[in-house]
Tab-separated table of C-alpha atoms in Angstrom:
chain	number	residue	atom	x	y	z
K	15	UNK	CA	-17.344	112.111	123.558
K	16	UNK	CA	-19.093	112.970	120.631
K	17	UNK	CA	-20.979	116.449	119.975
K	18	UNK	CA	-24.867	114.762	120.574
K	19	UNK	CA	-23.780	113.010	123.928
K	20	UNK	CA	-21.966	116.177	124.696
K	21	UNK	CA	-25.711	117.758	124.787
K	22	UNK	CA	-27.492	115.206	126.358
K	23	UNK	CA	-24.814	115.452	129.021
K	24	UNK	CA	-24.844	119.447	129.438
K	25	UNK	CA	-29.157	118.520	129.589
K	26	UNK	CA	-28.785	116.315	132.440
K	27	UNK	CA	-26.440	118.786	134.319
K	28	UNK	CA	-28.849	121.716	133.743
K	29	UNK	CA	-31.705	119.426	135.499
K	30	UNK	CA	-29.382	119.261	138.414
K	31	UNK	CA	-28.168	115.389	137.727
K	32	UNK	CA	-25.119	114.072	138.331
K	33	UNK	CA	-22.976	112.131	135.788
K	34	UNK	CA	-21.988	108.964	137.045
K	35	UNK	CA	-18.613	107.003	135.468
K	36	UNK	CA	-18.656	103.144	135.497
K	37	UNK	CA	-15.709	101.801	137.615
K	38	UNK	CA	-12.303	101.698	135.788
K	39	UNK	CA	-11.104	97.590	134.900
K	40	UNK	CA	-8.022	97.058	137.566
K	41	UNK	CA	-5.193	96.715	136.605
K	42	UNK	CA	-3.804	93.674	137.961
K	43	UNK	CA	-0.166	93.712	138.744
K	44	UNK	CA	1.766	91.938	135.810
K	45	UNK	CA	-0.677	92.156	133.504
K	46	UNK	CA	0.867	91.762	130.235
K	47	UNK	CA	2.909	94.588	128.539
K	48	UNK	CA	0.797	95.509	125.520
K	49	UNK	CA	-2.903	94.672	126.887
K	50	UNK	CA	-5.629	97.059	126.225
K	51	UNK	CA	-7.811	98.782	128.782
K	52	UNK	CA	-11.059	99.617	127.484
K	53	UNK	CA	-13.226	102.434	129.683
K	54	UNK	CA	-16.568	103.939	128.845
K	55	UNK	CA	-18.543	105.916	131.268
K	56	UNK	CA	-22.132	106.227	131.246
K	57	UNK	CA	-24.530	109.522	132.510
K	58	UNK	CA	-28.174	108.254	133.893
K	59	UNK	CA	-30.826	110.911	134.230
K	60	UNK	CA	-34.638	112.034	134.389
K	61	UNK	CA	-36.103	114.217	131.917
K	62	UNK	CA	-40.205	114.124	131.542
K	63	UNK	CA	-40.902	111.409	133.907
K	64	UNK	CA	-38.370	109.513	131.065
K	65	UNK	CA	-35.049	107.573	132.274
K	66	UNK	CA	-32.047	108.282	129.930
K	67	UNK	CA	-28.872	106.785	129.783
K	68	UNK	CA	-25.760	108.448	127.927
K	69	UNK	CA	-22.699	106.706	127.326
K	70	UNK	CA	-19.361	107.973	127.052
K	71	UNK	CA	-17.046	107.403	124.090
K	72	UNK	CA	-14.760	104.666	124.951
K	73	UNK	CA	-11.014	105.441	126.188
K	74	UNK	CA	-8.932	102.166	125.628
K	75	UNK	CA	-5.208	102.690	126.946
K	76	UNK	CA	-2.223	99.689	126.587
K	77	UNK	CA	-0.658	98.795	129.265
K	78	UNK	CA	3.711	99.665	129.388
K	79	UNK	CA	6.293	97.508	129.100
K	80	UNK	CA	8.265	97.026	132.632
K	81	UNK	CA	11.577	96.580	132.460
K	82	UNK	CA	12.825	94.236	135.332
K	83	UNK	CA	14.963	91.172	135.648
K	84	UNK	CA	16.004	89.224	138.699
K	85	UNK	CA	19.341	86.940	138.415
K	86	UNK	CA	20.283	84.027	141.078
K	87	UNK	CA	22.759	81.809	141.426
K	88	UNK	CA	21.667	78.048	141.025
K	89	UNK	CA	24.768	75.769	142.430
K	90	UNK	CA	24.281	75.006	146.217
K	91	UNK	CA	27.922	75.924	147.483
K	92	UNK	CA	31.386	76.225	145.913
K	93	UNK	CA	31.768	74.749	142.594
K	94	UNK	CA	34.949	72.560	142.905
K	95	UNK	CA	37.135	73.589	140.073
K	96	UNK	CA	40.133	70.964	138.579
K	97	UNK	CA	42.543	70.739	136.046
K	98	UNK	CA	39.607	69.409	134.131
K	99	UNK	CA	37.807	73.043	134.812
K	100	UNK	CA	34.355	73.932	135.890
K	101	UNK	CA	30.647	74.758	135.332
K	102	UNK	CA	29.210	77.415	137.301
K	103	UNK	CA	25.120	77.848	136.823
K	104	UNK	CA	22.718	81.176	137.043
K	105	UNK	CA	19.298	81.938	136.072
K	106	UNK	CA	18.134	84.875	134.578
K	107	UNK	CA	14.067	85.556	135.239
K	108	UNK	CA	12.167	88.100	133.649
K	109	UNK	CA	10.380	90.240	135.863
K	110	UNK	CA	8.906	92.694	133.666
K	111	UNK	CA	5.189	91.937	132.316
K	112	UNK	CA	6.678	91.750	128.697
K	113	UNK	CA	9.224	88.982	126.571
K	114	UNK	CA	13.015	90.907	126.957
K	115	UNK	CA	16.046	89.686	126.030
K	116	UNK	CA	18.976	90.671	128.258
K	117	UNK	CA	22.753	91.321	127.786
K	118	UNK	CA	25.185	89.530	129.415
K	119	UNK	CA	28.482	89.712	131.144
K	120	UNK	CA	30.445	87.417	133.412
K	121	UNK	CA	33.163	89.288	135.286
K	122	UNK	CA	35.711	86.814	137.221
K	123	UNK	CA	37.986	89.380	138.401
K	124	UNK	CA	36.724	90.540	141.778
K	125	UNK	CA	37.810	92.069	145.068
K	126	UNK	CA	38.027	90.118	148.225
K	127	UNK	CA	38.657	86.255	146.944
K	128	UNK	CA	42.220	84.316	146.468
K	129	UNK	CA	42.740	84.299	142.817
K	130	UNK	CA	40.780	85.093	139.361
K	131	UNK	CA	39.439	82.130	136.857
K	132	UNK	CA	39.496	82.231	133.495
K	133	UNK	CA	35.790	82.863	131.518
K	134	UNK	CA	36.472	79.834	128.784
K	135	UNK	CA	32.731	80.728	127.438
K	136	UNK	CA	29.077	81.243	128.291
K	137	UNK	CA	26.152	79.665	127.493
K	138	UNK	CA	21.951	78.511	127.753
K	139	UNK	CA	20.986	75.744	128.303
K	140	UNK	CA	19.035	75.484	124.863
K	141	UNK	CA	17.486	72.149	125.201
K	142	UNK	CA	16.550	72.742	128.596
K	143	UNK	CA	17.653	69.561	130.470
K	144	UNK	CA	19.636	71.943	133.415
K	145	UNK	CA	23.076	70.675	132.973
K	146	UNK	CA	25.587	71.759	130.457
K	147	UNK	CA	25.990	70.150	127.320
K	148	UNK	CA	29.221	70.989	125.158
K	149	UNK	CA	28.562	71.552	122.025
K	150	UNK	CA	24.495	71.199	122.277
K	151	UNK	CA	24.052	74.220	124.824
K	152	UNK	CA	24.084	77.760	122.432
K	153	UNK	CA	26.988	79.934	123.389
K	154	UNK	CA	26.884	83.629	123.713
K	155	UNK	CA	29.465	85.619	122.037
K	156	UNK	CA	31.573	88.194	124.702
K	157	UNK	CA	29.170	91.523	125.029
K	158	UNK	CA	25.974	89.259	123.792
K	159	UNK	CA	22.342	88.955	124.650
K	160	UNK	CA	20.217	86.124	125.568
K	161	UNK	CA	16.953	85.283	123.496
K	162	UNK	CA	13.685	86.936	124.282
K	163	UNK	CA	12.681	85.372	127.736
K	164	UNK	CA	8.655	85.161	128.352
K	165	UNK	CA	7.378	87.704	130.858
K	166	UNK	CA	7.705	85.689	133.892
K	167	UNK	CA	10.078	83.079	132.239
K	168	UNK	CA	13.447	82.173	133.084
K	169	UNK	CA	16.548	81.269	131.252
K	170	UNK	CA	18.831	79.165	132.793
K	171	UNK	CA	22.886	80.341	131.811
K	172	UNK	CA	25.703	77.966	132.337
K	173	UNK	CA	29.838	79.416	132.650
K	174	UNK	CA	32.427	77.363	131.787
K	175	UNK	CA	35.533	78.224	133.690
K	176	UNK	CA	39.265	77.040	134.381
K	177	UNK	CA	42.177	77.912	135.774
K	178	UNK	CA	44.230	80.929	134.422
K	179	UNK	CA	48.145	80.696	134.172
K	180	UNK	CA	49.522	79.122	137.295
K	181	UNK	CA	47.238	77.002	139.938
K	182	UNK	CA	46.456	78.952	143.143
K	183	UNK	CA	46.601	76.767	146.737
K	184	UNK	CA	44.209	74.275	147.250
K	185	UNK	CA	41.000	75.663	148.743
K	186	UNK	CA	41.681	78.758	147.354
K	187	UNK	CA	37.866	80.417	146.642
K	188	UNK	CA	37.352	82.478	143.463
K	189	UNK	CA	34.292	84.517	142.744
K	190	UNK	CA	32.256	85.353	139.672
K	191	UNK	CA	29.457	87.647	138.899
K	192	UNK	CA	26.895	87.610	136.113
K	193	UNK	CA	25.152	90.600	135.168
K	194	UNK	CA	22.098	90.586	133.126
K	195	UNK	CA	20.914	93.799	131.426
K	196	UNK	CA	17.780	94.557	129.488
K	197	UNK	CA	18.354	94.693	126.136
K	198	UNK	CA	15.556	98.023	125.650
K	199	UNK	CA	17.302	99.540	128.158
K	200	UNK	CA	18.204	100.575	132.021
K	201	UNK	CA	18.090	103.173	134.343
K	202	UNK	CA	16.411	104.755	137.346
K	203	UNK	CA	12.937	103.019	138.134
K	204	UNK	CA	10.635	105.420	136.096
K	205	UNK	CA	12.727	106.017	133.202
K	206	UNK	CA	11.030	105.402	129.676
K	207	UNK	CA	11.878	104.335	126.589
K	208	UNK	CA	9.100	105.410	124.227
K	209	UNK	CA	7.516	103.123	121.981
K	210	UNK	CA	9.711	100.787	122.201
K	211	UNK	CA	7.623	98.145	124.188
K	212	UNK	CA	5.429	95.639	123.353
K	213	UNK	CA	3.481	96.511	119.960
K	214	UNK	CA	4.864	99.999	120.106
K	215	UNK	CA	3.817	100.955	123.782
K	216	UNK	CA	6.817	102.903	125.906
K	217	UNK	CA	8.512	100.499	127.951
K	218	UNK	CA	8.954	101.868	131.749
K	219	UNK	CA	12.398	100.547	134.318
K	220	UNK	CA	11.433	98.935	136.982
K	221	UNK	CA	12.126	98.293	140.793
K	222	UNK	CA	15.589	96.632	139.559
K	223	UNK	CA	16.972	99.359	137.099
K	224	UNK	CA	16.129	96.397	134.613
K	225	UNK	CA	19.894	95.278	135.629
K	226	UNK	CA	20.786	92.561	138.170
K	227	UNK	CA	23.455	90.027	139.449
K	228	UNK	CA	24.653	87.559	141.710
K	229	UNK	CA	27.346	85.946	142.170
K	230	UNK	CA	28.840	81.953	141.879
K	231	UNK	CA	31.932	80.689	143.940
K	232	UNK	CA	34.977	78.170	142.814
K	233	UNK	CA	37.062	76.517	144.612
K	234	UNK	CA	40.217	74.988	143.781
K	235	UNK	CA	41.029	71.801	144.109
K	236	UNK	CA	44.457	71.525	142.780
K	237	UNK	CA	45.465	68.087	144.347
K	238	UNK	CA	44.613	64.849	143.946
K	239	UNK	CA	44.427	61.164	145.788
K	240	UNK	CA	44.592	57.940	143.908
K	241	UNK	CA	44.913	54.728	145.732
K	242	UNK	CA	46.123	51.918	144.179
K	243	UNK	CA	45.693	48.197	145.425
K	244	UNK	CA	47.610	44.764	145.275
K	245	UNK	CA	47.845	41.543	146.948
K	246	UNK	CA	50.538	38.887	147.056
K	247	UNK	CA	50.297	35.720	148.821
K	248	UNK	CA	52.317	32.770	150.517
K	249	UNK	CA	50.479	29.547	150.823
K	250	UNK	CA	51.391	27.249	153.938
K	251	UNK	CA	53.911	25.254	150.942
K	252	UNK	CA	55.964	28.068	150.475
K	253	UNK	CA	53.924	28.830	147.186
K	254	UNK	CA	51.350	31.543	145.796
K	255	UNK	CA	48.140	29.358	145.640
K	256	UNK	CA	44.849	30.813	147.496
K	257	UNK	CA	43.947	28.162	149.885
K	258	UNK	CA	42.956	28.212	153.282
K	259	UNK	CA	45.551	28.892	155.378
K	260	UNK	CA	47.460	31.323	152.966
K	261	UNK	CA	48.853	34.487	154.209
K	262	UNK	CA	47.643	37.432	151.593
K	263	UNK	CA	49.931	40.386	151.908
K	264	UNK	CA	48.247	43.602	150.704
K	265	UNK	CA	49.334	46.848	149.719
K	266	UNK	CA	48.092	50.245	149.186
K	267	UNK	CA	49.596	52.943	147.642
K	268	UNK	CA	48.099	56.949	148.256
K	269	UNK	CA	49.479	59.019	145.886
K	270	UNK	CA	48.745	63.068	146.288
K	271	UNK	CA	49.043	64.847	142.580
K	272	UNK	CA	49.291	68.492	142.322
K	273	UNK	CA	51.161	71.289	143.714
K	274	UNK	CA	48.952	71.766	146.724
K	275	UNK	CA	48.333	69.489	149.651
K	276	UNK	CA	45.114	67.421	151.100
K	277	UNK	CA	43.999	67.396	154.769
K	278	UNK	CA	42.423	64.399	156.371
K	279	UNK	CA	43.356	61.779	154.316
K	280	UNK	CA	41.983	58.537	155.606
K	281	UNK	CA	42.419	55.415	153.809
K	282	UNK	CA	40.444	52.562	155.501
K	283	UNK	CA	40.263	48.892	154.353
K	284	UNK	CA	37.858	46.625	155.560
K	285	UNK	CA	39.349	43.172	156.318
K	286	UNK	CA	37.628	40.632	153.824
K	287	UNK	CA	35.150	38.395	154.127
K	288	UNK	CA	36.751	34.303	155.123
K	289	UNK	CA	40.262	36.039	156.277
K	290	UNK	CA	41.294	36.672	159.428
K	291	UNK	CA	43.453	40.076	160.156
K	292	UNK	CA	47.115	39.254	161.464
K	293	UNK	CA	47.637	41.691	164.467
K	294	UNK	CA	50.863	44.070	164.309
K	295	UNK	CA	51.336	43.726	160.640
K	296	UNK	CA	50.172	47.354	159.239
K	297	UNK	CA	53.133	49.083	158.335
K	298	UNK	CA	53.303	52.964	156.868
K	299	UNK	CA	56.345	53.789	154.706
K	300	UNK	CA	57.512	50.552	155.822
K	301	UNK	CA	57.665	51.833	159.628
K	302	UNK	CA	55.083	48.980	161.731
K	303	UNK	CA	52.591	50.883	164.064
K	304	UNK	CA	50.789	50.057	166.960
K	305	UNK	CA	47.119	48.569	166.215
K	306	UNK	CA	45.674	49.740	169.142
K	307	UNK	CA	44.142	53.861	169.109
K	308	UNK	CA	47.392	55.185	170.677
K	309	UNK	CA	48.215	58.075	169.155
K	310	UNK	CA	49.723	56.682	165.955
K	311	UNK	CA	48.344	56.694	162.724
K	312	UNK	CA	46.812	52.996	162.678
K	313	UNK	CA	43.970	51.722	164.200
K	314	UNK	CA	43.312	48.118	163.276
K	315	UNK	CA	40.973	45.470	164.407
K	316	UNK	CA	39.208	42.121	163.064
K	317	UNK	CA	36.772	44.339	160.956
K	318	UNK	CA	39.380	47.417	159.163
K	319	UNK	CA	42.662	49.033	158.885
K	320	UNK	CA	42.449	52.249	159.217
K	321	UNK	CA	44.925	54.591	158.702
K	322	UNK	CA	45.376	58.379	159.055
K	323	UNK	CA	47.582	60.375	157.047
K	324	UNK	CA	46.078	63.738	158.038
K	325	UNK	CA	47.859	66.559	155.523
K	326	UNK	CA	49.670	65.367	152.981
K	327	UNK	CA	51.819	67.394	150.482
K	328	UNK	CA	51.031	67.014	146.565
K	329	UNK	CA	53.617	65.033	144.995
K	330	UNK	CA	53.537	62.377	147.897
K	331	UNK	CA	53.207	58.521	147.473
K	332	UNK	CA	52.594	56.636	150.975
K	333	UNK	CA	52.640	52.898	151.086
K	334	UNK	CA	50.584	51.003	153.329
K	335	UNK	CA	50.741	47.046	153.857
K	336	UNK	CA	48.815	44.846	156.191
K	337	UNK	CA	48.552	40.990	156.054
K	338	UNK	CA	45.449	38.772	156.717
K	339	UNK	CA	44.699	34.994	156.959
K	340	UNK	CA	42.378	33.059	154.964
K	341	UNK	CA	40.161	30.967	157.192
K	342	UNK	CA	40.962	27.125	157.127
């Protein structure tokens, strides 16, 4: 306040009038880091029938940096992870009212799951499309930082991972955490870190110590199931020509990969279009079965053959034939 409004003031106080302030802007929550706040108050009184108004000075504050961050995992379940290895997706959202960049570390070696991945490399998605691109997508170096993400802006982080030394069982789970850290700084909500916001204002913690995580899930799928398909035929002259009336033998062969094992493996073949399914000739490791839902693993009828193989070890090959008719 300067000296002259000082005294026009200390007047209107001495004439027994009250000073009144004009109301303070608000402060919305998440306004941005760095915005000024301008004030001025104003003093109305009466002197010699005469109406007088007296401003203030004006008191202009910036608003703090806060320091907050919010990380989420983005797949839906358990990220099936191969030979071929895996892609496991977070998001990191800024929080705070001001652009941060955060520091980053994946740890795959936690307590309470069947075995620990290996971290090939970790990555943004830098052109923004939400799926991993090798060699497009900008890797971050071990014990890096992202770019500066908007306040209220999101950065979407991709890690690549495969399987370390020896394959664990099949349906074994593995966990792995990201932890994003603000680059300015951490702590208890409340601590500061002076000047060293936006356009030199301090920069405050947040709610979240300005560190958060969460955490993705593998699971291994060390086994695999090809099935492999061929057909012979016998033609009512004793030869190999399709016509009607030919007898097309086909055969299927599952093969399991891997040093695990698969449950419920079903392999069902629909009986094609202008044949007619011969009854009793399914066979399973050349052993015939029953067509009828007995108990066995066939069930066959004019429309499929289905057959259940229910667990089978890795390293298995099962061969399934069956013989139709071609309609005359």
């Amino acid at each position: 306040m300067t000296r002259s409004n000082t005294r026009s003031v200390l007047l209107a106080a001495s004439a027994g009038l009250t000073a009144i302030a004009l109301p303070s802007a608000a402060m919305a929550e998440g306004v941005p880091a760095g915005t000024p706040i301008d004030n001025t108050a104003e003093a109305t009184y009466t002197i010699g029938g005469a109406t007088e108004t007296v401003p203030s000075n004006k008191v202009t504050v910036k608003v703090d940096e806060i320091l907050d961050v919010a990380v989420q995992s983005l797949d839906a379940g358990e990220v099936v992870l191969t030979a071929a290895g895996a892609v496991l997706t977070f998001q990191v959202n800024n929080t705070g009212n001001g652009p941060e960049a955060y520091n980053i570390d994946v740890d795959p070696a936690l307590t309470g799951d069947d075995f620990d991945p290996a971290i090939v490399k970790f990555a943004y998605d830098s052109n923004g499309n939400g799926v991993y691109d090798e060699g497009v997508d900008i890797v971050i170096p071990a014990g890096g930082s992202t770019p500066e993400i908007a306040a209220d802006g999101s950065l979407r982080m991709f890690v690549i991972t495969e399987f370390d030394g020896a394959a664990p069982g099949n349906g074994d789970t593995a966990d792995v955490r990201l932890t994003a850290t603000a680059v300015t700084g951490s702590g208890t909500p409340g601590t500061v870190f002076a000047g060293q916001g936006v356009d030199g204002v301090d920069a405050v913690v947040g709610l979240t110590t300005a560190i958060d995580d969460d955490i993705g899930t593998l699971i291994a799928q060390v086994s695999a199931v090809t099935l492999t398909k061929s057909a012979t035929v016998l033609d009512p002259f004793g030869g190999s020509q399709t016509i009607p009336g030919s007898i097309v033998t086909y055969r299927l062969i599952a093969r399991v990969s891997g040093s695990g094992s698969v449950d419920g493996l079903v392999v069902n073949d629909p009986i094609p279009v202008n044949t007619t399914y011969i009854p009793s000739t399914t066979r399973v490791g050349g052993v015939r079965l029953t067509d009828a839902a007995d108990g066995d693993a066939v069930t066959a009828d004019g429309t499929q053959v289905n057959v259940d193989l229910g667990t089978v070890a890795g390293g298995t090959s099962t061969i399934i034939t069956f013989k139709v008719k071609i309609d005359e």
